[in-house]
Short mmCIF file of C-alpha atoms in Angstrom, two decimals:
data_model
loop_
_atom_site.label_atom_id
_atom_site.label_comp_id
_atom_site.label_asym_id
_atom_site.label_seq_id
_atom_site.Cartn_x
_atom_site.Cartn_y
_atom_site.Cartn_z
CA MET A 1 18.21 45.73 -99.71
CA ASP A 2 14.63 46.25 -98.52
CA LEU A 3 15.07 50.00 -98.92
CA LEU A 4 16.33 49.55 -102.48
CA ILE A 5 13.39 47.33 -103.41
CA GLN A 6 10.96 49.70 -101.71
CA GLN A 7 12.24 52.67 -103.66
CA LEU A 8 12.25 50.66 -106.88
CA ILE A 9 8.57 49.84 -106.40
CA ASN A 10 7.80 53.45 -105.50
CA GLY A 11 9.65 54.61 -108.59
CA LEU A 12 7.89 52.15 -110.88
CA SER A 13 4.44 53.19 -109.64
CA LEU A 14 5.30 56.88 -110.00
CA GLY A 15 6.82 56.20 -113.42
CA ALA A 16 3.71 54.35 -114.52
CA LEU A 17 1.70 57.47 -113.72
CA TYR A 18 4.07 59.59 -115.81
CA ALA A 19 3.99 57.04 -118.63
CA LEU A 20 0.19 57.08 -118.89
CA ILE A 21 0.29 60.84 -119.43
CA ALA A 22 3.41 60.79 -121.62
CA VAL A 23 1.78 58.50 -124.19
CA GLY A 24 -0.67 61.30 -124.98
CA TYR A 25 2.17 63.68 -125.78
CA THR A 26 3.96 61.19 -127.99
CA VAL A 27 0.89 59.91 -129.90
CA VAL A 28 -0.12 63.44 -130.89
CA TYR A 29 3.43 64.48 -131.73
CA GLY A 30 3.96 61.36 -133.82
CA ILE A 31 1.09 62.36 -136.10
CA VAL A 32 1.07 66.16 -136.29
CA GLN A 33 4.48 67.11 -134.78
CA LEU A 34 2.67 69.17 -132.15
CA ILE A 35 3.63 69.35 -128.48
CA ASN A 36 0.28 69.72 -126.73
CA PHE A 37 1.32 71.56 -123.60
CA ALA A 38 -2.31 71.64 -122.49
CA HIS A 39 -2.26 67.83 -122.15
CA GLY A 40 -1.56 68.17 -118.42
CA GLU A 41 -4.91 69.93 -118.08
CA VAL A 42 -6.60 67.07 -119.96
CA PHE A 43 -5.19 64.83 -117.21
CA MET A 44 -6.55 67.24 -114.59
CA MET A 45 -9.97 67.28 -116.26
CA GLY A 46 -10.06 63.48 -116.10
CA ALA A 47 -9.43 63.57 -112.36
CA PHE A 48 -12.20 66.12 -111.81
CA GLY A 49 -14.48 64.22 -114.18
CA SER A 50 -14.07 61.08 -112.10
CA TYR A 51 -14.69 63.06 -108.90
CA THR A 52 -17.85 64.61 -110.40
CA THR A 53 -19.05 61.16 -111.44
CA TRP A 54 -18.66 60.01 -107.84
CA MET A 55 -20.68 63.03 -106.68
CA LEU A 56 -23.43 62.35 -109.23
CA MET A 57 -23.63 58.78 -107.89
CA GLY A 58 -24.52 60.24 -104.50
CA SER A 59 -21.00 60.34 -103.01
CA PRO A 60 -21.19 56.69 -101.92
CA THR A 61 -19.04 55.70 -98.94
CA ASN A 62 -18.55 52.64 -96.73
CA LEU A 63 -19.31 50.27 -99.60
CA SER A 64 -18.29 46.67 -99.86
CA ILE A 65 -15.05 46.02 -101.72
CA GLY A 66 -16.95 44.27 -104.50
CA VAL A 67 -19.26 47.21 -105.13
CA ALA A 68 -16.44 49.77 -104.82
CA LEU A 69 -14.11 47.98 -107.23
CA GLY A 70 -16.76 46.50 -109.51
CA LEU A 71 -19.13 49.44 -109.87
CA VAL A 72 -17.97 52.75 -108.39
CA LEU A 73 -14.37 52.70 -109.62
CA PRO A 74 -15.22 51.67 -113.24
CA ALA A 75 -17.95 54.35 -113.32
CA MET A 76 -15.47 56.97 -112.10
CA ILE A 77 -12.90 55.92 -114.71
CA LEU A 78 -15.55 56.04 -117.45
CA GLY A 79 -16.71 59.48 -116.33
CA GLY A 80 -13.14 60.76 -116.28
CA VAL A 81 -12.44 59.32 -119.73
CA LEU A 82 -15.56 60.96 -121.20
CA VAL A 83 -14.63 64.36 -119.78
CA SER A 84 -10.97 64.12 -120.88
CA VAL A 85 -11.80 62.87 -124.37
CA GLY A 86 -14.46 65.54 -124.82
CA THR A 87 -12.01 68.23 -123.70
CA ALA A 88 -9.26 66.94 -126.01
CA LEU A 89 -11.56 66.74 -129.03
CA LEU A 90 -12.78 70.30 -128.50
CA MET A 91 -9.18 71.46 -128.15
CA GLU A 92 -8.18 69.73 -131.37
CA ARG A 93 -11.15 70.99 -133.35
CA PHE A 94 -11.22 74.64 -132.30
CA ALA A 95 -7.70 75.45 -131.02
CA TYR A 96 -5.31 73.29 -133.05
CA ARG A 97 -6.95 72.34 -136.36
CA PRO A 98 -7.29 75.94 -137.57
CA LEU A 99 -3.57 76.43 -136.78
CA ARG A 100 -2.34 73.22 -138.40
CA ASN A 101 -0.57 75.07 -141.22
CA ALA A 102 0.35 78.11 -139.15
CA PRO A 103 3.90 78.85 -137.90
CA ARG A 104 4.96 76.46 -135.12
CA LEU A 105 4.83 79.22 -132.52
CA ALA A 106 1.08 79.72 -132.99
CA PRO A 107 -0.13 76.32 -131.68
CA LEU A 108 2.39 76.57 -128.84
CA ILE A 109 0.91 79.88 -127.70
CA SER A 110 -2.57 78.43 -128.15
CA ALA A 111 -1.64 75.46 -125.94
CA ILE A 112 -0.36 77.75 -123.17
CA GLY A 113 -3.58 79.76 -123.33
CA LEU A 114 -5.65 76.59 -123.19
CA SER A 115 -3.70 75.37 -120.18
CA ILE A 116 -4.28 78.53 -118.16
CA GLY A 117 -7.88 78.83 -119.34
CA LEU A 118 -8.78 75.27 -118.32
CA GLN A 119 -7.21 75.70 -114.90
CA GLU A 120 -9.19 78.85 -114.21
CA ALA A 121 -12.39 77.39 -115.68
CA VAL A 122 -12.21 74.42 -113.31
CA ARG A 123 -11.41 76.63 -110.34
CA LEU A 124 -14.29 78.98 -111.04
CA PHE A 125 -16.81 76.32 -112.05
CA TYR A 126 -16.33 74.03 -109.07
CA GLY A 127 -15.99 76.98 -106.72
CA GLN A 128 -19.61 77.95 -107.47
CA ILE A 129 -21.12 74.56 -106.62
CA PRO A 130 -22.86 74.66 -103.21
CA GLY A 131 -21.27 72.30 -100.74
CA PHE A 132 -18.27 71.62 -102.97
CA PRO A 133 -14.87 71.83 -101.25
CA ASP A 134 -12.89 75.04 -101.82
CA SER A 135 -11.42 74.52 -105.30
CA ARG A 136 -8.47 76.75 -104.44
CA ARG A 137 -7.17 74.00 -102.16
CA ALA A 138 -6.53 70.30 -102.63
CA ILE A 139 -9.82 68.40 -102.77
CA PRO A 140 -9.96 65.01 -100.98
CA PHE A 141 -10.36 62.22 -103.51
CA PRO A 142 -13.10 59.63 -102.89
CA VAL A 143 -12.16 56.64 -100.74
CA ILE A 144 -12.32 53.44 -102.76
CA GLU A 145 -12.62 50.42 -100.51
CA GLY A 146 -9.91 47.89 -101.31
CA LEU A 147 -7.55 50.52 -102.75
CA THR A 148 -7.37 53.66 -100.60
CA GLY A 149 -5.01 53.21 -97.68
CA ARG A 150 -4.58 49.47 -98.27
CA SER A 151 -1.20 47.81 -98.72
CA ILE A 152 0.57 44.48 -98.93
CA GLN A 153 3.55 43.74 -96.70
CA VAL A 154 6.23 41.51 -98.25
CA GLY A 155 9.07 41.18 -95.78
CA GLY A 156 10.28 44.70 -95.17
CA VAL A 157 8.67 46.07 -98.33
CA THR A 158 5.27 47.78 -98.41
CA ILE A 159 3.33 47.76 -101.66
CA GLN A 160 0.36 50.10 -101.77
CA HIS A 161 -2.77 48.84 -103.53
CA SER A 162 -2.88 52.14 -105.41
CA ALA A 163 0.59 51.37 -106.80
CA ILE A 164 -0.64 47.99 -108.02
CA PHE A 165 -3.61 49.72 -109.64
CA THR A 166 -1.36 52.23 -111.43
CA LEU A 167 1.05 49.58 -112.72
CA GLY A 168 -1.83 47.33 -113.77
CA ALA A 169 -3.54 50.23 -115.55
CA LEU A 170 -0.34 50.97 -117.47
CA LEU A 171 0.06 47.35 -118.56
CA ILE A 172 -3.57 47.06 -119.68
CA CYS A 173 -3.59 50.43 -121.44
CA ALA A 174 -0.27 49.74 -123.18
CA ALA A 175 -1.53 46.36 -124.42
CA LEU A 176 -4.81 47.86 -125.66
CA LEU A 177 -2.97 50.72 -127.34
CA TRP A 178 -0.60 48.30 -129.13
CA TRP A 179 -3.59 46.30 -130.37
CA PHE A 180 -5.43 49.43 -131.48
CA VAL A 181 -2.48 50.96 -133.35
CA ASN A 182 -1.34 47.75 -135.03
CA LYS A 183 -4.50 45.71 -135.55
CA THR A 184 -7.34 48.11 -136.34
CA ARG A 185 -8.15 50.09 -139.45
CA MET A 186 -8.06 53.40 -137.58
CA GLY A 187 -4.73 52.49 -135.98
CA ARG A 188 -3.21 51.83 -139.39
CA ALA A 189 -4.73 55.08 -140.64
CA MET A 190 -2.98 56.89 -137.78
CA GLN A 191 0.32 55.28 -138.73
CA ALA A 192 -0.13 56.27 -142.37
CA THR A 193 -0.99 59.83 -141.37
CA SER A 194 2.11 60.04 -139.18
CA GLN A 195 4.30 58.98 -142.11
CA ASP A 196 2.81 61.32 -144.74
CA ALA A 197 -0.50 63.07 -144.19
CA ASP A 198 -0.82 64.32 -147.78
CA THR A 199 -0.28 60.88 -149.28
CA ALA A 200 -2.63 59.34 -146.71
CA ARG A 201 -5.32 61.83 -147.74
CA LEU A 202 -4.82 60.91 -151.41
CA MET A 203 -5.25 57.23 -150.49
CA GLY A 204 -8.69 57.97 -149.04
CA ILE A 205 -7.78 58.25 -145.35
CA ASN A 206 -9.70 60.81 -143.32
CA VAL A 207 -6.68 62.61 -141.89
CA ASP A 208 -8.73 64.89 -139.64
CA LYS A 209 -10.42 61.87 -138.08
CA ALA A 210 -7.09 60.10 -137.57
CA ILE A 211 -5.63 63.15 -135.81
CA ALA A 212 -8.74 63.59 -133.65
CA THR A 213 -8.52 59.90 -132.72
CA ALA A 214 -4.92 60.40 -131.60
CA PHE A 215 -6.04 63.22 -129.30
CA ALA A 216 -8.86 61.03 -127.95
CA VAL A 217 -6.58 58.06 -127.27
CA GLY A 218 -4.07 60.21 -125.41
CA ALA A 219 -6.86 61.83 -123.41
CA ALA A 220 -8.34 58.48 -122.38
CA LEU A 221 -4.99 57.36 -120.96
CA ALA A 222 -4.57 60.72 -119.22
CA ALA A 223 -7.97 60.25 -117.55
CA VAL A 224 -6.91 56.86 -116.19
CA ALA A 225 -3.78 58.58 -114.89
CA GLY A 226 -5.98 61.22 -113.23
CA VAL A 227 -7.83 58.53 -111.28
CA ALA A 228 -4.53 56.85 -110.39
CA HIS A 229 -3.19 60.19 -109.15
CA GLY A 230 -6.19 60.68 -106.90
CA LEU A 231 -5.83 57.20 -105.46
CA ARG A 232 -2.09 57.64 -104.94
CA TYR A 233 -2.12 61.08 -103.30
CA ASN A 234 -5.71 61.03 -101.92
CA ASN A 235 -6.45 64.49 -103.33
CA ILE A 236 -6.75 66.50 -106.55
CA ASP A 237 -6.55 70.21 -107.38
CA PHE A 238 -6.98 72.45 -110.40
CA GLN A 239 -3.19 73.03 -110.73
CA MET A 240 -2.22 69.36 -110.62
CA GLY A 241 -1.89 69.12 -114.39
CA PHE A 242 0.97 71.60 -114.78
CA MET A 243 3.77 69.77 -112.99
CA ALA A 244 2.48 66.33 -113.94
CA GLY A 245 2.32 67.45 -117.56
CA MET A 246 5.88 68.77 -117.47
CA LYS A 247 7.13 65.52 -115.93
CA ALA A 248 5.26 63.48 -118.54
CA PHE A 249 6.74 65.64 -121.31
CA THR A 250 10.18 64.99 -119.82
CA ALA A 251 9.40 61.26 -119.87
CA ALA A 252 8.30 61.45 -123.52
CA VAL A 253 11.52 63.24 -124.50
CA LEU A 254 13.60 60.86 -122.41
CA GLY A 255 12.14 57.83 -124.16
CA GLY A 256 12.02 59.43 -127.60
CA ILE A 257 9.22 61.82 -128.51
CA GLY A 258 6.96 60.21 -131.11
CA ASN A 259 7.78 56.68 -129.93
CA ILE A 260 5.00 55.06 -127.87
CA ASN A 261 7.27 52.42 -126.36
CA GLY A 262 9.75 55.15 -125.57
CA ALA A 263 7.13 57.13 -123.66
CA VAL A 264 6.45 54.12 -121.44
CA VAL A 265 10.14 53.41 -120.87
CA GLY A 266 10.88 57.10 -120.30
CA GLY A 267 8.14 57.38 -117.70
CA LEU A 268 9.34 54.35 -115.78
CA VAL A 269 12.97 55.49 -115.89
CA LEU A 270 12.05 58.98 -114.72
CA GLY A 271 10.00 57.64 -111.83
CA ILE A 272 12.83 55.35 -110.71
CA VAL A 273 15.40 58.16 -110.97
CA GLU A 274 13.23 60.44 -108.82
CA ALA A 275 12.70 57.75 -106.19
CA MET A 276 16.38 56.80 -106.05
CA ALA A 277 17.62 60.40 -106.04
CA THR A 278 15.54 61.31 -103.00
CA THR A 279 16.98 58.34 -101.12
CA TYR A 280 20.57 57.87 -102.19
CA ILE A 281 21.84 61.38 -102.96
CA PRO A 282 23.38 62.60 -99.70
CA GLY A 283 22.63 65.86 -97.97
CA GLN A 284 19.91 68.35 -98.80
CA PHE A 285 20.24 67.64 -102.51
CA GLY A 286 18.65 64.25 -101.95
CA SER A 287 15.56 65.52 -100.16
CA SER A 288 12.11 65.18 -101.71
CA ALA A 289 12.10 68.92 -102.38
CA TRP A 290 14.84 68.36 -104.96
CA LYS A 291 13.13 65.61 -106.94
CA ASP A 292 11.77 68.05 -109.53
CA VAL A 293 15.25 69.52 -109.98
CA TRP A 294 16.71 66.10 -110.81
CA ALA A 295 13.84 65.31 -113.16
CA PHE A 296 14.37 68.43 -115.26
CA ALA A 297 18.16 68.07 -115.06
CA ILE A 298 17.65 64.75 -116.84
CA LEU A 299 15.58 66.52 -119.51
CA ILE A 300 18.41 68.99 -120.16
CA LEU A 301 21.04 66.22 -120.31
CA VAL A 302 18.97 64.18 -122.72
CA LEU A 303 18.36 67.16 -125.00
CA VAL A 304 22.08 67.96 -125.02
CA PHE A 305 23.61 64.49 -125.40
CA ARG A 306 20.86 62.32 -126.93
CA PRO A 307 18.06 64.51 -128.30
CA GLN A 308 16.37 61.55 -130.00
CA GLY A 309 15.79 59.92 -126.59
CA LEU A 310 16.63 56.47 -125.25
CA LEU A 311 14.73 54.57 -127.92
CA GLY A 312 14.51 57.33 -130.49
CA ALA A 313 11.57 58.11 -132.71
CA LYS A 314 11.42 56.56 -136.13
CA VAL A 315 12.00 59.23 -138.73
CA VAL A 316 10.70 58.84 -142.26
CA ASP A 317 12.41 60.73 -145.05
CA ARG A 318 9.80 62.47 -147.13
CA ALA A 319 10.38 63.20 -150.78
#
């Protein structure tokens, strides 16, 4: 029983990480029907932005828990959010907006180019900084007192503080996102744009601003996920966004692409499935090396048998 609970907790924390990234896919798709395959690199940029913020603060170490959690960590999250949001807004303005009315293949190719370009830009940029770790390898993430390497023991179950941070970040971000989408003027403008952009424009809504806001919101959550990834795995690298982005896309499809609640549910389900598969599937097929295989097998099954996802996106018939 302890093993089952342990893997459930591990799966939930991993799924929360996927869910934070998946929301960015689903928010953008819900408005412009665009799969932003460069979103994984926005997540990566957030992680490097938070690391750079820590460096600009003087690479503080051996701090008290209060200073680490009350000052350093919020500053790192803010730095990561600014970098991710800035990257996403530039992508939307110069790579996607000009292609908004182009054939669907054009923005897809643009996204792939952006993904590769951002990876190489980060590798080359950070590789030229004197004293910076080799960007071709995993870079150790800053130690945050009170989170890094700390855990709570409950019976035979170990709960990492980083897992608590990731789950807490998902709950807070999901609550803030629900409030923003449903209770603010811009949130309602985003909903109107997702239903019918042309009619929304006729009603006086700035559609371009609503779409840019969707990119910014998704990027902010991806930046939080980037910090959570660093705390969970204790390192970051310039290629981290590719696989994480693919897993998050799988989570978005699993929950129902275009449905925010579905993205959260899909991420949690995917994380639990990965954790359980590596433990309870016998033989070599249950090893950790096979977790990616099972994740993408789920994507194929969902696309074949329930393409609308577990919750399904709301579809509006347009006259």
